[in-house]
mmCIF file of C-alpha atoms and ligand atoms in Angstrom:
data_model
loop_
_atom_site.group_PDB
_atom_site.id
_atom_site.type_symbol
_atom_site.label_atom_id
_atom_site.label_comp_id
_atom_site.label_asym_id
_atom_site.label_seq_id
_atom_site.Cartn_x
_atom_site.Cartn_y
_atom_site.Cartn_z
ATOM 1 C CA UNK A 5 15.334 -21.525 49.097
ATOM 2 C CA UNK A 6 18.027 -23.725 49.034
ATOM 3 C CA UNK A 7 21.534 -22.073 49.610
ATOM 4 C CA UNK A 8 23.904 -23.602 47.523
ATOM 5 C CA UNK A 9 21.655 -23.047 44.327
ATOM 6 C CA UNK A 10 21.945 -18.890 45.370
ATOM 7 C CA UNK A 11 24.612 -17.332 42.826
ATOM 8 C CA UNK A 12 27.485 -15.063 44.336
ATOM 9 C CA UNK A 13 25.629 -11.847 43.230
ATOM 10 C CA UNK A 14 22.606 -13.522 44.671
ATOM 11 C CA UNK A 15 24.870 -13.777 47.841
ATOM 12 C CA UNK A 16 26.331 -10.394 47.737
ATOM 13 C CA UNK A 17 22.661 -8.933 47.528
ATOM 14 C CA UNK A 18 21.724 -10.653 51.280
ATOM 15 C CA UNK A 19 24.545 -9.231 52.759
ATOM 16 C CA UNK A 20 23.812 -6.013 51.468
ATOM 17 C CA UNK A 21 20.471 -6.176 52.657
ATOM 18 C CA UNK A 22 21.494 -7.938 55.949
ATOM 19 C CA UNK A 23 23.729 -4.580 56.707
ATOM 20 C CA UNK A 24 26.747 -6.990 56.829
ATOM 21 C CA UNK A 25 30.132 -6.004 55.465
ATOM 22 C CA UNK A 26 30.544 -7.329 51.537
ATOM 23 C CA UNK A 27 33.446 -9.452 52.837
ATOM 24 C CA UNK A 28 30.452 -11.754 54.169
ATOM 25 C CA UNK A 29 29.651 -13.126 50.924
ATOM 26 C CA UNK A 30 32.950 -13.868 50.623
ATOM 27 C CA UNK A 31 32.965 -15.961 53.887
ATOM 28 C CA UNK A 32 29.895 -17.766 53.379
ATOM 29 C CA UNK A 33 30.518 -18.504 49.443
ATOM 30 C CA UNK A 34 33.866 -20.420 51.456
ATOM 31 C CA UNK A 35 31.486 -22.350 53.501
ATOM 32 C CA UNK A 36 28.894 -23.440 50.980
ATOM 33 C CA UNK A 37 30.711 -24.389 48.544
ATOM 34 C CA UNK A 38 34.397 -24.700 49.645
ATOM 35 C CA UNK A 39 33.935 -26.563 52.625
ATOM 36 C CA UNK A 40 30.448 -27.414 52.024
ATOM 37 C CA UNK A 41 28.847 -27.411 55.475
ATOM 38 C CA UNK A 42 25.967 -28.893 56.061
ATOM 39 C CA UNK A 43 24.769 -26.643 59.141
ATOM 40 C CA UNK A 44 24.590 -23.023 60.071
ATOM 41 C CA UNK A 45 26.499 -23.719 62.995
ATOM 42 C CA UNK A 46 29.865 -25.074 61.177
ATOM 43 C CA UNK A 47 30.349 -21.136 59.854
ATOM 44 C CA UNK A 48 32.434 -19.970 62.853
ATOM 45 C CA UNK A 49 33.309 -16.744 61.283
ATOM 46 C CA UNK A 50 30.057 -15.613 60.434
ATOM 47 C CA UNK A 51 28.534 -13.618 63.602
ATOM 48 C CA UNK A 52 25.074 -16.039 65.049
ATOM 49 C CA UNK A 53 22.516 -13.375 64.224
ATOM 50 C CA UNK A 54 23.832 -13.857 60.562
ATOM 51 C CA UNK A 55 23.745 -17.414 60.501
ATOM 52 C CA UNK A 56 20.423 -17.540 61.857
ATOM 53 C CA UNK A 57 19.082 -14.433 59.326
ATOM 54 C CA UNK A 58 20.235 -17.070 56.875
ATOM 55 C CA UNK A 59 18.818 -20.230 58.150
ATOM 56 C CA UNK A 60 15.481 -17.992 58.308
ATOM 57 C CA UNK A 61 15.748 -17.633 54.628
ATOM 58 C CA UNK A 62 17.059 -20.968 52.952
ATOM 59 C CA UNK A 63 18.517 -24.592 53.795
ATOM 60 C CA UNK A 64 21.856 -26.202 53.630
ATOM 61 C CA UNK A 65 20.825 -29.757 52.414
ATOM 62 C CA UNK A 66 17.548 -31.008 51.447
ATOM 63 C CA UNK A 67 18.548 -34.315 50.364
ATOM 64 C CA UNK A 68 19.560 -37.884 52.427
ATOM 65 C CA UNK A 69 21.325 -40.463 51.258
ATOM 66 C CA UNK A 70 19.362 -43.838 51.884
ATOM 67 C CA UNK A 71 21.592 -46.110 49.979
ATOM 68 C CA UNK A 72 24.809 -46.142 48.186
ATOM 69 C CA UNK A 73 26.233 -49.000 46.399
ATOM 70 C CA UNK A 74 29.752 -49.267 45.283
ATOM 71 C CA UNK A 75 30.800 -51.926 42.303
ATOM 72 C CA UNK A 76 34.114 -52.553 39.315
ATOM 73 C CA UNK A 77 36.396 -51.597 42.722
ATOM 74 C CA UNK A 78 35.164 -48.712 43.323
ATOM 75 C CA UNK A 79 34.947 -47.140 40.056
ATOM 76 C CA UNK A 80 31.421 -47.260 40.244
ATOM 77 C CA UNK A 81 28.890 -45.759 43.071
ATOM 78 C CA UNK A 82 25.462 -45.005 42.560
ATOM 79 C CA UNK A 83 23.869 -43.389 45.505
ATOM 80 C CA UNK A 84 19.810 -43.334 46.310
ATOM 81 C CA UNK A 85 19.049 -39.999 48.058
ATOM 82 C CA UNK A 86 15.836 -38.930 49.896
ATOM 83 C CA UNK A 87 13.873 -35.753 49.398
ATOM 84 C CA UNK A 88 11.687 -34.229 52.092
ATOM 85 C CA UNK A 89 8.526 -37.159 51.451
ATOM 86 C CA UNK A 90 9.247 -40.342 51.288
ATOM 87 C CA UNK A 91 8.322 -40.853 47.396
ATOM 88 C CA UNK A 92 11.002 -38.668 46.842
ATOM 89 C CA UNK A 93 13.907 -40.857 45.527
ATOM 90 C CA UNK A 94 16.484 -39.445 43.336
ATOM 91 C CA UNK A 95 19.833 -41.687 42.291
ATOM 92 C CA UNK A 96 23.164 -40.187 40.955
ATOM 93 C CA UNK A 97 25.986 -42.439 39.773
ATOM 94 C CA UNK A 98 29.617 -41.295 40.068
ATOM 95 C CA UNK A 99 31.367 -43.180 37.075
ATOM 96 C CA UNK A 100 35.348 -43.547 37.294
ATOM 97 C CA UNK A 101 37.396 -44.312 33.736
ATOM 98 C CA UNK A 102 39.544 -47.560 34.151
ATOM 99 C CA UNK A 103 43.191 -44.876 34.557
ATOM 100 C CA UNK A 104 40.706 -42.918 36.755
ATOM 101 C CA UNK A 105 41.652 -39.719 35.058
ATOM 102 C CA UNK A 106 38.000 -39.208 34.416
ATOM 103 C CA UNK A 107 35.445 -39.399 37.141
ATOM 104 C CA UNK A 108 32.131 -38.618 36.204
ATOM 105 C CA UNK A 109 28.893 -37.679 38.243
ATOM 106 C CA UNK A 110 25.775 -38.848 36.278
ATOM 107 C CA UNK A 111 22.994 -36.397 37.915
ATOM 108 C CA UNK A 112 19.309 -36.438 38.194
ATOM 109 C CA UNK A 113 16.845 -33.463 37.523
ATOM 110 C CA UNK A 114 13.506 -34.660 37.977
ATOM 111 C CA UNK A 115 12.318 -37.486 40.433
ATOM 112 C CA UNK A 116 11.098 -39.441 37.550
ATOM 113 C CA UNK A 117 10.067 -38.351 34.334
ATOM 114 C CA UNK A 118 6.555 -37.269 32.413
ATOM 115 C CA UNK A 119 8.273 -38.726 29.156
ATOM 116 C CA UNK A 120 7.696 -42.309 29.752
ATOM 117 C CA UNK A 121 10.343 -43.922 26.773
ATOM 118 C CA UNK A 122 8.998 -47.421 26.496
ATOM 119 C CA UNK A 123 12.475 -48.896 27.528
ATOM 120 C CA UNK A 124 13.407 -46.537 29.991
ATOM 121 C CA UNK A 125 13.109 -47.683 33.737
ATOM 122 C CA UNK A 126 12.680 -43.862 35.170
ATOM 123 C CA UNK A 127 10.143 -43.034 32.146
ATOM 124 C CA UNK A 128 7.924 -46.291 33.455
ATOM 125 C CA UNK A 129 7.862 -45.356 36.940
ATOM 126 C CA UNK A 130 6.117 -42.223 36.699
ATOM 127 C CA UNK A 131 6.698 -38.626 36.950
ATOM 128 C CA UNK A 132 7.159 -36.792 40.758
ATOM 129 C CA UNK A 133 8.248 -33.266 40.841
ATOM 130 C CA UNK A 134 11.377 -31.256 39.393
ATOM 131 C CA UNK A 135 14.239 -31.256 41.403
ATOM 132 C CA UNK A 136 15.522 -27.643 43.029
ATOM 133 C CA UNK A 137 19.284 -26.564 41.359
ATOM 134 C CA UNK A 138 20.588 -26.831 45.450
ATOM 135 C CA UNK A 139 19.377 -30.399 44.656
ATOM 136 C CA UNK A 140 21.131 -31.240 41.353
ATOM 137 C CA UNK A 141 24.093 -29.561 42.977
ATOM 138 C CA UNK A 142 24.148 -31.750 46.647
ATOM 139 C CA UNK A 143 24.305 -34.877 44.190
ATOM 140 C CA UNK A 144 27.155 -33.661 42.622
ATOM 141 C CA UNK A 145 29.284 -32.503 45.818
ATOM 142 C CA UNK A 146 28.384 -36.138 47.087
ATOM 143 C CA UNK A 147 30.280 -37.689 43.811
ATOM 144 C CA UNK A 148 32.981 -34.967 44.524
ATOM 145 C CA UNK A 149 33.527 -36.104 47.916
ATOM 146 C CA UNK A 150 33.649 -39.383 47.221
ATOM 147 C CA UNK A 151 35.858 -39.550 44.052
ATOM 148 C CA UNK A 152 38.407 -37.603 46.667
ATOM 149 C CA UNK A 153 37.857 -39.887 49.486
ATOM 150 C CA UNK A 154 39.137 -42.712 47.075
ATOM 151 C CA UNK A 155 42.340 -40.222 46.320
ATOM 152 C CA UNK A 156 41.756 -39.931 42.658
ATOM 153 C CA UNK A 157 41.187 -35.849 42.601
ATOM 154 C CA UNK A 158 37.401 -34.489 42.280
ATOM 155 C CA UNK A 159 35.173 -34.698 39.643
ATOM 156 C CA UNK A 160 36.153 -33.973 36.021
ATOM 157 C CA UNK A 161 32.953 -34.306 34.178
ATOM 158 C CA UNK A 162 28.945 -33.646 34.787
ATOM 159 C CA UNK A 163 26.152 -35.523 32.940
ATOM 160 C CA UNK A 164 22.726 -34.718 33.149
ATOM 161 C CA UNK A 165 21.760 -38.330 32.216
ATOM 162 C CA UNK A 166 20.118 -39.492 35.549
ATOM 163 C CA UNK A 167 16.563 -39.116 35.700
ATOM 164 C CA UNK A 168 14.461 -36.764 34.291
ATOM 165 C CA UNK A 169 14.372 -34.432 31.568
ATOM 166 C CA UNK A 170 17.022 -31.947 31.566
ATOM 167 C CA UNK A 171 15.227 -29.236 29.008
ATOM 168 C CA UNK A 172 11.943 -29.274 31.030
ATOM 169 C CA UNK A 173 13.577 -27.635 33.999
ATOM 170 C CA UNK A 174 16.210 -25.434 32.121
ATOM 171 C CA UNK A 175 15.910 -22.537 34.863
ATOM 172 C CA UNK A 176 17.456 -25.247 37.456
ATOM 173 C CA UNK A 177 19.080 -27.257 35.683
ATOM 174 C CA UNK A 178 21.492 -23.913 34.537
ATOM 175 C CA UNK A 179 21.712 -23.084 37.597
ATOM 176 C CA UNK A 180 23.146 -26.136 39.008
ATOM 177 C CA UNK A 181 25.539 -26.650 35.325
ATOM 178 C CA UNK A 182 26.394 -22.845 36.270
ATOM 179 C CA UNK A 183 27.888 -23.357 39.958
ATOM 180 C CA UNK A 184 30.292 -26.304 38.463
ATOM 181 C CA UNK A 185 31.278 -24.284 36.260
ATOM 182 C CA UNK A 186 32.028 -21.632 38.521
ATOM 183 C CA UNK A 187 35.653 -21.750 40.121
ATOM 184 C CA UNK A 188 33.891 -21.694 43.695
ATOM 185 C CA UNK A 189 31.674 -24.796 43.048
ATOM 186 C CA UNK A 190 33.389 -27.269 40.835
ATOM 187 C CA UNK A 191 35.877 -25.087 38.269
ATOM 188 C CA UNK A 192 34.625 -27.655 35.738
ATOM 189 C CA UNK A 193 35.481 -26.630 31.966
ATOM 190 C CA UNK A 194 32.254 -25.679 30.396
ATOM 191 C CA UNK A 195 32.868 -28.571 27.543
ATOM 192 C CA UNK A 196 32.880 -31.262 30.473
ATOM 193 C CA UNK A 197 29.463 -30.381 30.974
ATOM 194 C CA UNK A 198 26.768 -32.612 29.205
ATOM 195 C CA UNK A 199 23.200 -31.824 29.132
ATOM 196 C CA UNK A 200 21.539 -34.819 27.296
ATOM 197 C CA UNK A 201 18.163 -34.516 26.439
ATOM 198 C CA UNK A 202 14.907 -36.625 24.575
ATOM 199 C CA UNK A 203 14.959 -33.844 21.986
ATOM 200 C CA UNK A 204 12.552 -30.600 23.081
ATOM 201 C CA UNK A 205 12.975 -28.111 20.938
ATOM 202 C CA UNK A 206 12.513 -25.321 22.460
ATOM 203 C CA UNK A 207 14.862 -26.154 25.229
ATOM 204 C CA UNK A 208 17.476 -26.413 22.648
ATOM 205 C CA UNK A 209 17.113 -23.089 20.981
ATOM 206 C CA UNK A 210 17.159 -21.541 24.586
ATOM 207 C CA UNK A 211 20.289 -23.327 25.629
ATOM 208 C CA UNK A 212 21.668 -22.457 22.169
ATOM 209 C CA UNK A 213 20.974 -19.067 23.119
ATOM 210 C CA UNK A 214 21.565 -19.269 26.529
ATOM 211 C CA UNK A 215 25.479 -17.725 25.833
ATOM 212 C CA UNK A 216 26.535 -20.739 27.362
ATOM 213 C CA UNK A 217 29.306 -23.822 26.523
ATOM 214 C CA UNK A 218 27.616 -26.710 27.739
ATOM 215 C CA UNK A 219 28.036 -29.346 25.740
ATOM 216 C CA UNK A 220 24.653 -30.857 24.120
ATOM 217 C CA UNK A 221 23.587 -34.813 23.502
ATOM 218 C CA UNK A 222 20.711 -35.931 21.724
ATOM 219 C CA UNK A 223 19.232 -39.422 22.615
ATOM 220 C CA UNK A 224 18.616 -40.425 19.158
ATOM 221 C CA UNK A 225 17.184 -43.892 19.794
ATOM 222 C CA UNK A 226 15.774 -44.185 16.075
ATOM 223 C CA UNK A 227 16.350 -41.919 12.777
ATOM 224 C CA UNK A 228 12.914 -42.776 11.605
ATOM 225 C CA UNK A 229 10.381 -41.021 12.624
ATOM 226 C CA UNK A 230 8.238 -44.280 12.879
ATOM 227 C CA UNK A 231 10.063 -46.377 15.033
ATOM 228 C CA UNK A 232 11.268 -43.132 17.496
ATOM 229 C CA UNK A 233 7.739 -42.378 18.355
ATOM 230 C CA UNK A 234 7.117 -46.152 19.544
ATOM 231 C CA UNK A 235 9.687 -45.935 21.767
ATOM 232 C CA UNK A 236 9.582 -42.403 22.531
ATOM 233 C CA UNK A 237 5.862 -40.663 23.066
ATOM 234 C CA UNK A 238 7.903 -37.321 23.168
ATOM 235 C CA UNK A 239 8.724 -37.639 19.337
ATOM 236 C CA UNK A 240 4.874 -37.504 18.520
ATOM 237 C CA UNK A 241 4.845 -33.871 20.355
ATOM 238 C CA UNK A 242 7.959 -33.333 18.211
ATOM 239 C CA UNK A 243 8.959 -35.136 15.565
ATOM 240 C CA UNK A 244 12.424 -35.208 14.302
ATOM 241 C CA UNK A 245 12.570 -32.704 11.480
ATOM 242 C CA UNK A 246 11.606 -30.053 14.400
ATOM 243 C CA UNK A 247 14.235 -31.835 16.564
ATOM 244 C CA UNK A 248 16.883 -31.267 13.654
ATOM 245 C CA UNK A 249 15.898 -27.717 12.941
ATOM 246 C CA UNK A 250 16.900 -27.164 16.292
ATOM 247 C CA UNK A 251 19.798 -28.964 16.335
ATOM 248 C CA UNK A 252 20.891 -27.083 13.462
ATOM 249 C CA UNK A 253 20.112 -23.788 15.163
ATOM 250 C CA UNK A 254 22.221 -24.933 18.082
ATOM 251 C CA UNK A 255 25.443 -26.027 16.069
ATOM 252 C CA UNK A 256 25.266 -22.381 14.276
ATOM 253 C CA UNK A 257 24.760 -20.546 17.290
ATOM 254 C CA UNK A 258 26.524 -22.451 19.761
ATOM 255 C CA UNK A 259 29.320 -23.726 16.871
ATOM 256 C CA UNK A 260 30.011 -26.388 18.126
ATOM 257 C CA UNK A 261 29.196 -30.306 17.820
ATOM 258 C CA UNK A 262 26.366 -32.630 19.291
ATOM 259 C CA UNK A 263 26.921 -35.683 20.782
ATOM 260 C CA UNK A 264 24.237 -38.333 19.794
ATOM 261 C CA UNK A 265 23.256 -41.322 22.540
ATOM 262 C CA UNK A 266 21.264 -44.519 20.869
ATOM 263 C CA UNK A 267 20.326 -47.009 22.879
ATOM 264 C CA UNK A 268 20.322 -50.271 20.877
ATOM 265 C CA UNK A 269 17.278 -52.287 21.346
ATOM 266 C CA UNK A 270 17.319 -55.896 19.143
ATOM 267 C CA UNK A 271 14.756 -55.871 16.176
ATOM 268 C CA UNK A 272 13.772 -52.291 17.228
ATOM 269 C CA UNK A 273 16.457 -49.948 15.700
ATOM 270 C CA UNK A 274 19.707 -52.503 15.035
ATOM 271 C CA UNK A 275 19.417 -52.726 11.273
ATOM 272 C CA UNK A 276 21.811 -51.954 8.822
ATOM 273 C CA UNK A 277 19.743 -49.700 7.322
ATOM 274 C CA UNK A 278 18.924 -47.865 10.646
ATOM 275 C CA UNK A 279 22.637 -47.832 10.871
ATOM 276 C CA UNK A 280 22.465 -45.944 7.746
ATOM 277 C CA UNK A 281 20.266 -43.635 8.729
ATOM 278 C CA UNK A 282 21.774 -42.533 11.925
ATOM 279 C CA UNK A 283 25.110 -41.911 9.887
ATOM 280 C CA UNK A 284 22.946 -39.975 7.474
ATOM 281 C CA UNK A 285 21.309 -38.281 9.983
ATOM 282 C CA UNK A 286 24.059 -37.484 12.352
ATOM 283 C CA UNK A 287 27.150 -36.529 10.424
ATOM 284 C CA UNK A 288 26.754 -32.809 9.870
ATOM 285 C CA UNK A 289 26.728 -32.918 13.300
ATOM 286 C CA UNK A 290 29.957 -33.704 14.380
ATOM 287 C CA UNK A 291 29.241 -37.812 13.377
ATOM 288 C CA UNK A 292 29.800 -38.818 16.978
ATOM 289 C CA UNK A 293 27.205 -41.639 18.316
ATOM 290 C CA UNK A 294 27.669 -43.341 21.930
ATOM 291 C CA UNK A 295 26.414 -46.913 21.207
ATOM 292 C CA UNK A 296 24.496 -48.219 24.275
ATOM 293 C CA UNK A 297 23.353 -51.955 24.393
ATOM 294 C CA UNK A 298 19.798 -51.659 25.939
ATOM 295 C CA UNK A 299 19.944 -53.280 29.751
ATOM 296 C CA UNK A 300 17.803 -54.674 31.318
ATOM 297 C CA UNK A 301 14.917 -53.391 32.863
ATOM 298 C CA UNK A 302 12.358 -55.609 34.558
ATOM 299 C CA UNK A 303 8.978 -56.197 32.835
ATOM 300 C CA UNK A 304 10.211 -53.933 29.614
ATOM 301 C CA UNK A 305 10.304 -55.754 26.115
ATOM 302 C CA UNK A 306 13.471 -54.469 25.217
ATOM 303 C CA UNK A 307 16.288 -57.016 25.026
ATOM 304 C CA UNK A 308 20.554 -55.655 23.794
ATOM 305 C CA UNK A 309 21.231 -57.054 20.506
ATOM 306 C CA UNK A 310 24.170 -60.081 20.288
ATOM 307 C CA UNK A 311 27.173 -58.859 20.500
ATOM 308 C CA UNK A 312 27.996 -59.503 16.591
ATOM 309 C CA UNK A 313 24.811 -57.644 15.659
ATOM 310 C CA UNK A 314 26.300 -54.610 17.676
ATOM 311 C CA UNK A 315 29.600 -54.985 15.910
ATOM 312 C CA UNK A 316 28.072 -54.814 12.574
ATOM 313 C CA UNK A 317 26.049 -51.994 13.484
ATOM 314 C CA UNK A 318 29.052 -50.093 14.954
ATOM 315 C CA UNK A 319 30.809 -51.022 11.852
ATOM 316 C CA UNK A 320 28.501 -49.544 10.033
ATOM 317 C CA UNK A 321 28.502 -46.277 11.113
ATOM 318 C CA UNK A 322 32.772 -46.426 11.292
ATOM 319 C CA UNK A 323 32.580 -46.805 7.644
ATOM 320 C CA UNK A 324 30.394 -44.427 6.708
ATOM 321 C CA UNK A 325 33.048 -41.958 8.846
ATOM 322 C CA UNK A 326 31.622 -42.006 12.106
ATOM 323 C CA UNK A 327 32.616 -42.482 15.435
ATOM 324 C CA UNK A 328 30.598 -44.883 17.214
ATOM 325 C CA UNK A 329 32.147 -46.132 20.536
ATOM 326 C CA UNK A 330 30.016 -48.814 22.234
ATOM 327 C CA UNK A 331 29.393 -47.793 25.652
ATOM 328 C CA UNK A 332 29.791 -51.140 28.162
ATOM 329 C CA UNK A 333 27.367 -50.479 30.948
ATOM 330 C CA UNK A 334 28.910 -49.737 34.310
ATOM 331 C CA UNK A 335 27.936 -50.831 37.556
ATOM 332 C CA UNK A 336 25.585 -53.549 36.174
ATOM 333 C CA UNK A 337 25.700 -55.553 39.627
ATOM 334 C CA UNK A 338 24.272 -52.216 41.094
ATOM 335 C CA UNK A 339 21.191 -51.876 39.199
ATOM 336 C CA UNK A 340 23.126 -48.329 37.611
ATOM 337 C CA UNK A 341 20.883 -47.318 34.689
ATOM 338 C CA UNK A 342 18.382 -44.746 35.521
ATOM 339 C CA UNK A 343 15.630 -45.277 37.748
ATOM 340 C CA UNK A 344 16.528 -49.060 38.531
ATOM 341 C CA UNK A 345 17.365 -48.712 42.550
ATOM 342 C CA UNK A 346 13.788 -45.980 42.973
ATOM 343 C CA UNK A 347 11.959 -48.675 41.309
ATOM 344 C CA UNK A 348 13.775 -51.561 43.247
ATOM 345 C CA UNK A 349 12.680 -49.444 46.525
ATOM 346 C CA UNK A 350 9.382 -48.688 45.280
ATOM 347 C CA UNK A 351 8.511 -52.406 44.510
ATOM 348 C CA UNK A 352 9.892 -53.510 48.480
HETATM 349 N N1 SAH B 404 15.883 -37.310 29.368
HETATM 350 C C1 SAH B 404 17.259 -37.188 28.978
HETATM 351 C C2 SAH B 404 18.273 -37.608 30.023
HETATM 352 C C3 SAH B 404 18.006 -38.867 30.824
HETATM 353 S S1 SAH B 404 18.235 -40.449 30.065
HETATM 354 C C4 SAH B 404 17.490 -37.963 27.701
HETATM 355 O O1 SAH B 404 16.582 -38.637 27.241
HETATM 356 O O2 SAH B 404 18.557 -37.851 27.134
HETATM 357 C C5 SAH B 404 19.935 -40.690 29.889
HETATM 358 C C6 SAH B 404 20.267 -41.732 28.821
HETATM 359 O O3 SAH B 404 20.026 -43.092 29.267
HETATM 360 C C7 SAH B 404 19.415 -41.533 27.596
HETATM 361 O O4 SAH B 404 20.184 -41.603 26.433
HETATM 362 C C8 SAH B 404 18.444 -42.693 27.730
HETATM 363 O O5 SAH B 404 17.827 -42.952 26.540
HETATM 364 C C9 SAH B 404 19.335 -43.790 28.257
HETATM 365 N N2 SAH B 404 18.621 -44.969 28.745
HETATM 366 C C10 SAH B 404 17.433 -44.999 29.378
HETATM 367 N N3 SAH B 404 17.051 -46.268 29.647
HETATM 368 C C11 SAH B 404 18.022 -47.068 29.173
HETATM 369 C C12 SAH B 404 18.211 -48.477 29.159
HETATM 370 N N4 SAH B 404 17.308 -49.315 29.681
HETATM 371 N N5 SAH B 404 19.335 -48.948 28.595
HETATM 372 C C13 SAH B 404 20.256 -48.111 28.074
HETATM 373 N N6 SAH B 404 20.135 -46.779 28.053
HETATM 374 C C14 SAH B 404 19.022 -46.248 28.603
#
């Protein structure tokens, strides 16, 4: 068990059965996640036979950083953490806007991923294990920590975007999105949450019924069902009509809009007519689509489109009502799109 993934009633519950006092939970809730210690030993209040009862039963950390990298002045880091073996890798990117009002961790829930997207550096190195919530969650207070260190305030936003796929390990991955949400681990707004996902289904009907605000982002990639399961061998499993069914489910349960990520590949999906698709396709949705030139990733065939080719694609979509901001990649000196620093490591 890892303890910062335990929930306060989860908490409460160990005291109880420890025969401790329910001001305990209190107490150690303070030094998990307020002042996030990494040993047993830092919680001076809590009497030794406790802190050992709860070393007996769970760990502080389970991750190490190996590596972090900071670029654009510091408004980009990207960290390379190590489980407990030594294929373990997991990267996290903390991501701070230009007036540094928003400072964004970009988290990782798998080491790799079993989806393997043809342009996708994580999908092409292979799938590892699911990562633990305490996991997702020790990336995050790493961001946190830093984005203070550089005096800008703590985190503002969360992004399941780093490696793996989010809706195969819903269980941890709300348990993690739960404790920022929670005053006592981040106090983020549920709406600065964003759990972006290759499209599984039933993951989103059971985040749509879930209760909670998260906000939801489909990685489009291609509005015809052709090209999307070239690049993506998910959308063979589940093809887009299923994918939109479930969108659909989730704007009427959830009411509220979906946030759609396309990665533009040149001569893939950058026509005008697959811009006219995606406006088709996305607008009862909200019509919101991040633009992403593709970067590069070694050995993939996947080249960004020229810059004028992006314009008129973007252009596209703006006049058919859209919004369709073109997301410049961060930290490109870093290697900061998912999975490029594992598989740097990996190919030393
Ligand atoms: N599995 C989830 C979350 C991880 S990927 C999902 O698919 O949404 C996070 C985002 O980065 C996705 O939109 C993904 O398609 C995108 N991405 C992956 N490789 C990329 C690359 N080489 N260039 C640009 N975006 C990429």
């Amino acid at each position: 068990m890892h303890w910062l993934e335990a929930t306060p009633d989860e908490i409460a519950a160990f005291m109880r059965d420890a025969g401790q006092p329910a001001f305990r939970a209190k107490q150690a809730l303070g030094w998990l996640h307020g002042k996030r210690v990494a040993r047993f030993d830092d919680m001076v209040n809590l009497p030794a036979a406790l802190r050992s009862a709860m070393a007996s039963v769970g760990r502080l950390r389970a991750l190490h950083e190996l590596e972090r990298r900071d670029a654009d002045d510091g408004l980009t880091a990207k960290w390379l953490f190590r489980g407990d073996a030594e294929e373990d890798l997991v990267e996290s990117v903390l991501i701070v806007e230009k007036r540094r009002t928003r400072r964004t961790v970009c988290v990782s829930c798998m080491i790799g991923c079993p989806l393997a997207c043809a342009f996708c550096a994580t999908g092409q190195g292979g799938f590892g294990r699911n990562l633990a919530a305490g996991e997702i969650i020790e990336q995050a207070y790493a961001a946190d920590a830093q984005a203070r260190a550089q005096g800008d305030g703590g985190l503002t936003h969360v992004v399941f975007m780093g490696m793996g796929e989010p809706l195969l390990t819903l269980d941890a991955v709300l348990r993690a999105a739960d404790t920022f949400a929670d005053p006592t681990g981040l106090g983020l707004s549920g709406r600065h949450i964003t759990i972006s996902t290759a499209g599984v289904p039933d993951g989103i009907r059971r985040l749509a019924e879930s209760g909670r605000t998260y906000r939801l982002a489909l990685s489009l990639h291609a509005a015809d069902q052709r090209v999307r399961e070239k690049i993506m061998p998910i959308a063979k499993r589940h093809p887009l009509p299923e994918v939109i069914t479930a969108l659909e489910k989730f704007a009427e349960t959830a009411s509220r809009d979906i946030t759609f990520e396309y990665c533009l590949m040149k001569g893939v999906n950058d026509s005008l007519d697959d811009a006219r698709r995606v406006a088709a396709l996305t607008k009862p949705f909200g019509g919101r689509v991040n633009l992403i030139p593709m970067n590069g990733v070694a050995g993939a065939a996947y080249t960004p489109p020229s810059p004028s080719a992006i314009r008129r694609f973007q252009e596209e979509l703006e006049q058919a009502g859209l919004s369709a901001p073109v997301r410049m990649e961060k930290g490109a000196d870093i290697g900061a799109a998912c999975g490029q620093l594992r598989a740097e490591r990996r190919g030393r």
